[in-house]
N, CA, C and O atoms as a Tinker XYZ file with bonds, in Angstrom:
   324  protein
     1  N    129.020000  131.935000   88.375000    73     2
     2  CA   129.463000  130.826000   88.676000    64     1     3
     3  C    128.743000  129.897000   89.567000    63     2     4     5
     4  O    128.653000  130.173000   90.763000    81     3
     5  N    128.312000  129.002000   89.169000    73     3     6
     6  CA   127.555000  127.826000   90.201000    64     5     7
     7  C    128.210000  127.656000   91.398000    63     6     8     9
     8  O    129.438000  127.744000   91.404000    81     7
     9  N    127.490000  127.385000   92.609000    73     7    10
    10  CA   128.118000  127.029000   93.762000    64     9    11
    11  C    127.672000  125.485000   93.831000    63    10    12    13
    12  O    126.783000  124.967000   93.154000    81    11
    13  N    128.471000  124.872000   94.784000    73    11    14
    14  CA   128.415000  123.383000   94.914000    64    13    15
    15  C    127.262000  123.053000   95.440000    63    14    16    17
    16  O    126.744000  122.008000   95.046000    81    15
    17  N    126.647000  123.789000   96.362000    73    15    18
    18  CA   125.311000  123.831000   96.877000    64    17    19
    19  C    124.275000  123.566000   95.790000    63    18    20    21
    20  O    123.323000  122.803000   95.958000    81    19
    21  N    124.494000  124.185000   94.758000    73    19    22
    22  CA   123.497000  124.062000   93.756000    64    21    23
    23  C    123.243000  122.944000   93.007000    63    22    24    25
    24  O    122.252000  122.666000   92.332000    81    23
    25  N    124.350000  122.277000   93.225000    73    23    26
    26  CA   124.573000  120.906000   92.643000    64    25    27
    27  C    124.050000  119.629000   93.291000    63    26    28    29
    28  O    123.929000  118.542000   92.727000    81    27
    29  N    123.714000  119.962000   94.740000    73    27    30
    30  CA   123.319000  118.800000   95.509000    64    29    31
    31  C    122.062000  118.230000   94.916000    63    30    32    33
    32  O    121.228000  119.051000   94.535000    81    31
    33  N    121.822000  117.077000   94.793000    73    31    34
    34  CA   120.853000  116.372000   94.180000    64    33    35
    35  C    119.566000  116.213000   95.324000    63    34    36    37
    36  O    118.401000  116.398000   94.972000    81    35
    37  N    119.849000  115.930000   96.403000    73    35    38
    38  CA   118.809000  115.936000   97.668000    64    37    39
    39  C    119.199000  116.471000   99.002000    63    38    40    41
    40  O    118.680000  117.513000   99.403000    81    39
    41  N    120.019000  115.873000   99.669000    73    39    42
    42  CA   120.233000  116.385000  100.960000    64    41    43
    43  C    121.561000  116.567000  101.321000    63    42    44    45
    44  O    122.390000  115.962000  100.642000    81    43
    45  N    122.012000  117.370000  102.375000    73    43    46
    46  CA   123.269000  117.353000  102.982000    64    45    47
    47  C    123.166000  116.795000  104.370000    63    46    48    49
    48  O    122.491000  117.370000  105.224000    81    47
    49  N    123.893000  115.560000  104.641000    73    47    50
    50  CA   123.936000  115.160000  106.056000    64    49    51
    51  C    125.143000  115.427000  106.721000    63    50    52    53
    52  O    126.149000  115.195000  106.051000    81    51
    53  N    125.310000  115.841000  107.830000    73    51    54
    54  CA   126.351000  116.157000  108.950000    64    53    55
    55  C    126.188000  115.104000  110.119000    63    54    56    57
    56  O    125.131000  114.896000  110.714000    81    55
    57  N    127.366000  114.488000  110.350000    73    55    58
    58  CA   127.544000  113.523000  111.526000    64    57    59
    59  C    128.535000  114.135000  112.358000    63    58    60    61
    60  O    129.606000  114.498000  111.872000    81    59
    61  N    128.298000  114.263000  113.436000    73    59    62
    62  CA   129.427000  114.852000  114.559000    64    61    63
    63  C    128.982000  114.448000  115.889000    63    62    64    65
    64  O    127.878000  113.956000  116.124000    81    63
    65  N    129.881000  114.677000  116.730000    73    63    66
    66  CA   129.685000  114.299000  118.327000    64    65    67
    67  C    129.826000  115.653000  119.093000    63    66    68    69
    68  O    130.824000  116.367000  118.989000    81    67
    69  N    128.798000  115.932000  119.830000    73    67    70
    70  CA   128.603000  117.432000  120.700000    64    69    71
    71  C    128.733000  116.987000  122.224000    63    70    72    73
    72  O    128.112000  116.006000  122.633000    81    71
    73  N    129.586000  117.763000  123.074000    73    71    74
    74  CA   129.809000  117.541000  124.300000    64    73    75
    75  C    128.565000  118.288000  125.092000    63    74    76    77
    76  O    128.369000  119.479000  124.853000    81    75
    77  N    127.673000  117.544000  126.096000    73    75    78
    78  CA   126.817000  117.928000  126.589000    64    77    79
    79  C    126.298000  117.165000  127.794000    63    78    80    81
    80  O    126.798000  116.057000  127.988000    81    79
    81  N    125.352000  117.610000  128.643000    73    79    82
    82  CA   125.341000  117.046000  130.029000    64    81    83
    83  C    124.031000  116.056000  129.739000    63    82    84    85
    84  O    123.911000  115.071000  130.467000    81    83
    85  N    123.193000  116.261000  128.848000    73    83    86
    86  CA   122.099000  115.114000  128.625000    64    85    87
    87  C    121.501000  115.134000  127.229000    63    86    88    89
    88  O    122.001000  115.959000  126.464000    81    87
    89  N    120.493000  114.350000  126.747000    73    87    90
    90  CA   119.742000  114.284000  125.361000    64    89    91
    91  C    119.575000  115.615000  124.964000    63    90    92    93
    92  O    120.027000  116.153000  123.953000    81    91
    93  N    118.680000  116.238000  126.112000    73    91    94
    94  CA   117.901000  117.518000  125.561000    64    93    95
    95  C    118.872000  118.419000  125.106000    63    94    96    97
    96  O    118.729000  119.138000  124.117000    81    95
    97  N    120.064000  118.374000  125.977000    73    95    98
    98  CA   121.224000  119.647000  125.536000    64    97    99
    99  C    121.616000  119.334000  124.263000    63    98   100   101
   100  O    121.771000  120.229000  123.432000    81    99
   101  N    121.814000  118.060000  123.974000    73    99   102
   102  CA   122.407000  117.635000  122.876000    64   101   103
   103  C    121.670000  118.018000  121.444000    63   102   104   105
   104  O    122.168000  118.408000  120.388000    81   103
   105  N    120.167000  117.732000  121.844000    73   103   106
   106  CA   119.380000  118.010000  120.640000    64   105   107
   107  C    119.293000  119.393000  120.557000    63   106   108   109
   108  O    119.342000  119.845000  119.414000    81   107
   109  N    119.163000  120.286000  121.591000    73   107   110
   110  CA   119.120000  121.771000  121.451000    64   109   111
   111  C    120.361000  122.316000  120.425000    63   110   112   113
   112  O    120.213000  123.044000  119.444000    81   111
   113  N    121.703000  121.710000  120.978000    73   111   114
   114  CA   122.861000  122.273000  120.494000    64   113   115
   115  C    123.037000  121.493000  118.904000    63   114   116   117
   116  O    123.760000  122.075000  118.095000    81   115
   117  N    122.502000  120.444000  118.568000    73   115   118
   118  CA   122.450000  120.148000  117.086000    64   117   119
   119  C    121.642000  120.842000  116.413000    63   118   120   121
   120  O    122.015000  121.083000  115.264000    81   119
   121  N    120.422000  121.351000  116.802000    73   119   122
   122  CA   119.547000  122.281000  116.231000    64   121   123
   123  C    120.324000  123.650000  115.818000    63   122   124   125
   124  O    120.333000  124.183000  114.709000    81   123
   125  N    120.970000  124.071000  117.003000    73   123   126
   126  CA   121.798000  125.174000  116.852000    64   125   127
   127  C    122.732000  125.339000  115.949000    63   126   128   129
   128  O    122.967000  126.415000  115.400000    81   127
   129  N    123.562000  123.856000  115.652000    73   127   130
   130  CA   124.563000  123.855000  114.880000    64   129   131
   131  C    124.039000  124.130000  113.433000    63   130   132   133
   132  O    124.677000  124.812000  112.631000    81   131
   133  N    122.825000  123.549000  113.155000    73   131   134
   134  CA   122.132000  123.779000  111.684000    64   133   135
   135  C    122.154000  125.170000  111.428000    63   134   136   137
   136  O    122.569000  125.576000  110.342000    81   135
   137  N    121.706000  126.045000  112.413000    73   135   138
   138  CA   121.491000  127.327000  112.375000    64   137   139
   139  C    122.960000  128.129000  111.873000    63   138   140   141
   140  O    123.242000  128.804000  110.883000    81   139
   141  N    123.652000  127.727000  112.971000    73   139   142
   142  CA   124.887000  128.393000  112.918000    64   141   143
   143  C    125.805000  128.039000  111.298000    63   142   144   145
   144  O    126.488000  128.882000  110.718000    81   143
   145  N    125.633000  126.894000  110.917000    73   143   146
   146  CA   126.044000  126.746000  109.650000    64   145   147
   147  C    125.185000  127.270000  108.424000    63   146   148   149
   148  O    125.385000  127.019000  107.235000    81   147
   149  N    124.352000  127.921000  108.885000    73   147   150
   150  CA   123.550000  128.729000  107.646000    64   149   151
   151  C    122.654000  127.657000  106.835000    63   150   152   153
   152  O    122.316000  127.868000  105.670000    81   151
   153  N    122.332000  126.599000  107.477000    73   151   154
   154  CA   121.422000  125.504000  107.135000    64   153   155
   155  C    119.990000  125.639000  107.241000    63   154   156   157
   156  O    119.161000  124.986000  106.606000    81   155
   157  N    119.742000  126.640000  108.189000    73   155   158
   158  CA   118.210000  126.662000  108.627000    64   157   159
   159  C    117.818000  125.696000  109.564000    63   158   160   161
   160  O    118.579000  125.430000  110.493000    81   159
   161  N    116.627000  125.078000  109.437000    73   159   162
   162  CA   116.187000  124.208000  110.232000    64   161   163
   163  C    116.606000  122.651000  109.819000    63   162   164   165
   164  O    116.291000  122.187000  108.723000    81   163
   165  N    117.117000  122.130000  110.504000    73   163   166
   166  CA   117.485000  120.790000  110.058000    64   165   167
   167  C    116.790000  119.488000  110.780000    63   166   168   169
   168  O    116.173000  119.609000  111.838000    81   167
   169  N    116.916000  118.498000  110.248000    73   167   170
   170  CA   116.102000  117.266000  111.039000    64   169   171
   171  C    117.164000  116.497000  111.601000    63   170   172   173
   172  O    118.186000  116.306000  110.942000    81   171
   173  N    117.026000  116.031000  112.764000    73   171   174
   174  CA   117.736000  115.081000  113.530000    64   173   175
   175  C    117.475000  113.453000  113.091000    63   174   176   177
   176  O    116.464000  112.815000  113.385000    81   175
   177  N    118.359000  113.063000  112.502000    73   175   178
   178  CA   118.090000  111.563000  111.825000    64   177   179
   179  C    118.477000  110.443000  113.027000    63   178   180   181
   180  O    117.826000  109.415000  113.208000    81   179
   181  N    119.523000  110.791000  113.721000    73   179   182
   182  CA   120.173000  109.837000  114.560000    64   181   183
   183  C    120.670000  110.727000  115.926000    63   182   184   185
   184  O    121.342000  111.749000  115.788000    81   183
   185  N    120.333000  110.307000  117.017000    73   183   186
   186  CA   120.915000  110.860000  118.373000    64   185   187
   187  C    121.171000  109.698000  119.240000    63   186   188   189
   188  O    120.338000  108.795000  119.318000    81   187
   189  N    122.397000  109.666000  119.966000    73   187   190
   190  CA   122.799000  108.683000  120.866000    64   189   191
   191  C    123.685000  109.315000  121.939000    63   190   192   193
   192  O    124.846000  109.670000  121.736000    81   191
   193  N    123.041000  109.422000  123.088000    73   191   194
   194  CA   123.861000  110.071000  124.400000    64   193   195
   195  C    124.576000  109.025000  124.845000    63   194   196   197
   196  O    124.010000  107.939000  124.968000    81   195
   197  N    125.915000  109.168000  125.158000    73   195   198
   198  CA   126.454000  108.128000  125.847000    64   197   199
   199  C    127.091000  108.523000  127.384000    63   198   200   201
   200  O    128.007000  107.824000  127.818000    81   199
   201  N    126.675000  109.445000  128.033000    73   199   202
   202  CA   127.071000  110.184000  129.027000    64   201   203
   203  C    128.047000  111.195000  129.135000    63   202   204   205
   204  O    128.345000  111.560000  130.272000    81   203
   205  N    128.612000  111.726000  128.147000    73   203   206
   206  CA   129.475000  112.651000  128.118000    64   205   207
   207  C    128.851000  113.714000  126.750000    63   206   208   209
   208  O    129.053000  114.921000  126.611000    81   207
   209  N    128.210000  112.969000  126.032000    73   207   210
   210  CA   127.894000  113.898000  124.818000    64   209   211
   211  C    126.798000  113.035000  123.771000    63   210   212   213
   212  O    126.190000  112.013000  124.090000    81   211
   213  N    126.744000  113.577000  122.752000    73   211   214
   214  CA   125.757000  112.982000  121.760000    64   213   215
   215  C    126.502000  112.794000  120.339000    63   214   216   217
   216  O    127.172000  113.664000  119.783000    81   215
   217  N    126.265000  111.544000  119.880000    73   215   218
   218  CA   126.457000  111.306000  118.508000    64   217   219
   219  C    125.406000  111.734000  117.795000    63   218   220   221
   220  O    124.414000  111.029000  117.982000    81   219
   221  N    125.216000  112.798000  116.901000    73   219   222
   222  CA   124.051000  113.324000  115.942000    64   221   223
   223  C    124.217000  112.972000  114.422000    63   222   224   225
   224  O    125.387000  112.944000  114.041000    81   223
   225  N    123.422000  112.747000  113.653000    73   223   226
   226  CA   123.458000  112.856000  112.275000    64   225   227
   227  C    122.298000  113.778000  111.912000    63   226   228   229
   228  O    121.176000  113.392000  112.237000    81   227
   229  N    122.416000  114.893000  111.308000    73   227   230
   230  CA   121.635000  116.141000  110.762000    64   229   231
   231  C    121.449000  115.759000  109.447000    63   230   232   233
   232  O    122.187000  114.993000  108.828000    81   231
   233  N    120.388000  116.339000  109.001000    73   231   234
   234  CA   119.942000  116.257000  107.545000    64   233   235
   235  C    119.298000  117.386000  107.219000    63   234   236   237
   236  O    118.301000  117.680000  107.877000    81   235
   237  N    119.742000  118.263000  106.120000    73   235   238
   238  CA   119.248000  119.347000  105.780000    64   237   239
   239  C    118.735000  119.108000  104.280000    63   238   240   241
   240  O    119.615000  118.909000  103.442000    81   239
   241  N    117.471000  119.108000  103.881000    73   239   242
   242  CA   116.771000  118.908000  102.538000    64   241   243
   243  C    117.005000  119.979000  101.726000    63   242   244   245
   244  O    116.352000  120.994000  101.966000    81   243
   245  N    118.050000  120.001000  100.510000    73   243   246
   246  CA   118.373000  120.982000  100.019000    64   245   247
   247  C    117.282000  121.063000   98.738000    63   246   248   249
   248  O    116.797000  122.163000   98.470000    81   247
   249  N    116.915000  119.906000   97.973000    73   247   250
   250  CA   115.719000  119.660000   97.059000    64   249   251
   251  C    114.790000  118.586000   97.603000    63   250   252   253
   252  O    115.187000  117.424000   97.513000    81   251
   253  N    113.701000  118.804000   98.110000    73   251   254
   254  CA   112.755000  117.660000   98.286000    64   253   255
   255  C    111.949000  117.099000   97.200000    63   254   256   257
   256  O    111.358000  117.767000   96.351000    81   255
   257  N    111.970000  115.715000   97.297000    73   255   258
   258  CA   111.348000  115.407000   96.110000    64   257   259
   259  C    109.897000  115.847000   95.818000    63   258   260   261
   260  O    109.055000  116.075000   96.688000    81   259
   261  N    109.696000  115.943000   94.380000    73   259   262
   262  CA   108.585000  116.901000   93.834000    64   261   263
   263  C    108.843000  118.299000   93.589000    63   262   264   265
   264  O    108.147000  119.008000   92.863000    81   263
   265  N    109.874000  118.672000   94.223000    73   263   266
   266  CA   110.154000  120.259000   94.165000    64   265   267
   267  C    111.006000  120.420000   93.002000    63   266   268   269
   268  O    111.743000  119.550000   92.539000    81   267
   269  N    110.819000  121.808000   92.489000    73   267   270
   270  CA   111.941000  121.963000   91.378000    64   269   271
   271  C    113.270000  121.819000   91.628000    63   270   272   273
   272  O    113.637000  122.483000   92.597000    81   271
   273  N    114.311000  121.037000   90.969000    73   271   274
   274  CA   115.711000  120.995000   91.172000    64   273   275
   275  C    116.603000  122.220000   90.350000    63   274   276   277
   276  O    116.408000  122.479000   89.162000    81   275
   277  N    117.453000  122.809000   91.071000    73   275   278
   278  CA   118.165000  123.663000   90.610000    64   277   279
   279  C    119.157000  123.296000   89.509000    63   278   280   281
   280  O    119.583000  124.107000   88.687000    81   279
   281  N    119.435000  122.209000   89.555000    73   279   282
   282  CA   120.446000  121.545000   88.742000    64   281   283
   283  C    119.863000  121.102000   87.195000    63   282   284   285
   284  O    120.615000  120.946000   86.234000    81   283
   285  N    118.514000  120.946000   87.144000    73   283   286
   286  CA   117.963000  120.490000   85.896000    64   285   287
   287  C    117.623000  121.728000   85.298000    63   286   288   289
   288  O    117.367000  122.775000   85.893000    81   287
   289  N    117.642000  121.489000   83.830000    73   287   290
   290  CA   117.407000  122.724000   83.024000    64   289   291
   291  C    115.882000  122.727000   82.952000    63   290   292   293
   292  O    115.239000  121.684000   83.068000    81   291
   293  N    115.320000  123.914000   82.759000    73   291   294
   294  CA   114.135000  124.553000   82.757000    64   293   295
   295  C    113.938000  125.489000   81.721000    63   294   296   297
   296  O    114.829000  126.049000   81.082000    81   295
   297  N    112.572000  125.642000   81.574000    73   295   298
   298  CA   112.269000  126.664000   80.356000    64   297   299
   299  C    112.655000  128.005000   80.760000    63   298   300   301
   300  O    112.930000  128.913000   79.976000    81   299
   301  N    112.660000  128.079000   82.064000    73   299   302
   302  CA   112.802000  129.409000   82.937000    64   301   303
   303  C    114.235000  129.765000   82.781000    63   302   304   305
   304  O    114.481000  130.962000   82.631000    81   303
   305  N    115.139000  128.990000   82.791000    73   303   306
   306  CA   116.547000  129.442000   82.740000    64   305   307
   307  C    117.046000  129.062000   81.278000    63   306   308   309
   308  O    118.264000  129.083000   81.101000    81   307
   309  N    116.285000  128.743000   80.296000    73   307   310
   310  CA   116.760000  128.805000   78.887000    64   309   311
   311  C    117.543000  127.673000   78.597000    63   310   312   313
   312  O    118.269000  127.683000   77.602000    81   311
   313  N    117.483000  126.653000   79.380000    73   311   314
   314  CA   118.398000  125.356000   78.987000    64   313   315
   315  C    117.335000  124.118000   78.660000    63   314   316   317
   316  O    117.728000  122.952000   78.670000    81   315
   317  N    116.306000  124.382000   78.443000    73   315   318
   318  CA   115.459000  123.299000   78.296000    64   317   319
   319  C    115.477000  122.593000   76.993000    63   318   320   321
   320  O    115.592000  123.271000   75.973000    81   319
   321  N    115.380000  121.346000   76.920000    73   319   322
   322  CA   115.478000  120.518000   75.836000    64   321   323
   323  C    114.515000  120.757000   74.632000    63   322   324
   324  O    114.575000  120.031000   73.640000    81   323
C-alpha cells in the first residue's frame, strides 16, 4: 500500500508556535522538531520572536526539483507509458 508521503509532489510545510526565551532557542527547537517528527533536516522559512516564543514555518523537501518523483511512473517500476 502506498503511503500518503509518497504522493507529496514537492514539500511539506509545518507552521507552529514554540515557547522559548529567545530567537536562538526558538531556532534550535524548530530544527529539533523536524528531527522529532522524523523529517530529518528541515529549512526554517519564517521565524518571528515576540517575547514569549517564536512563530516558525518549517519546510521539508520531499522531492526537490529535478530529482526523480516517487509518484511518477518510470521504467524501473514497470508503469512507464
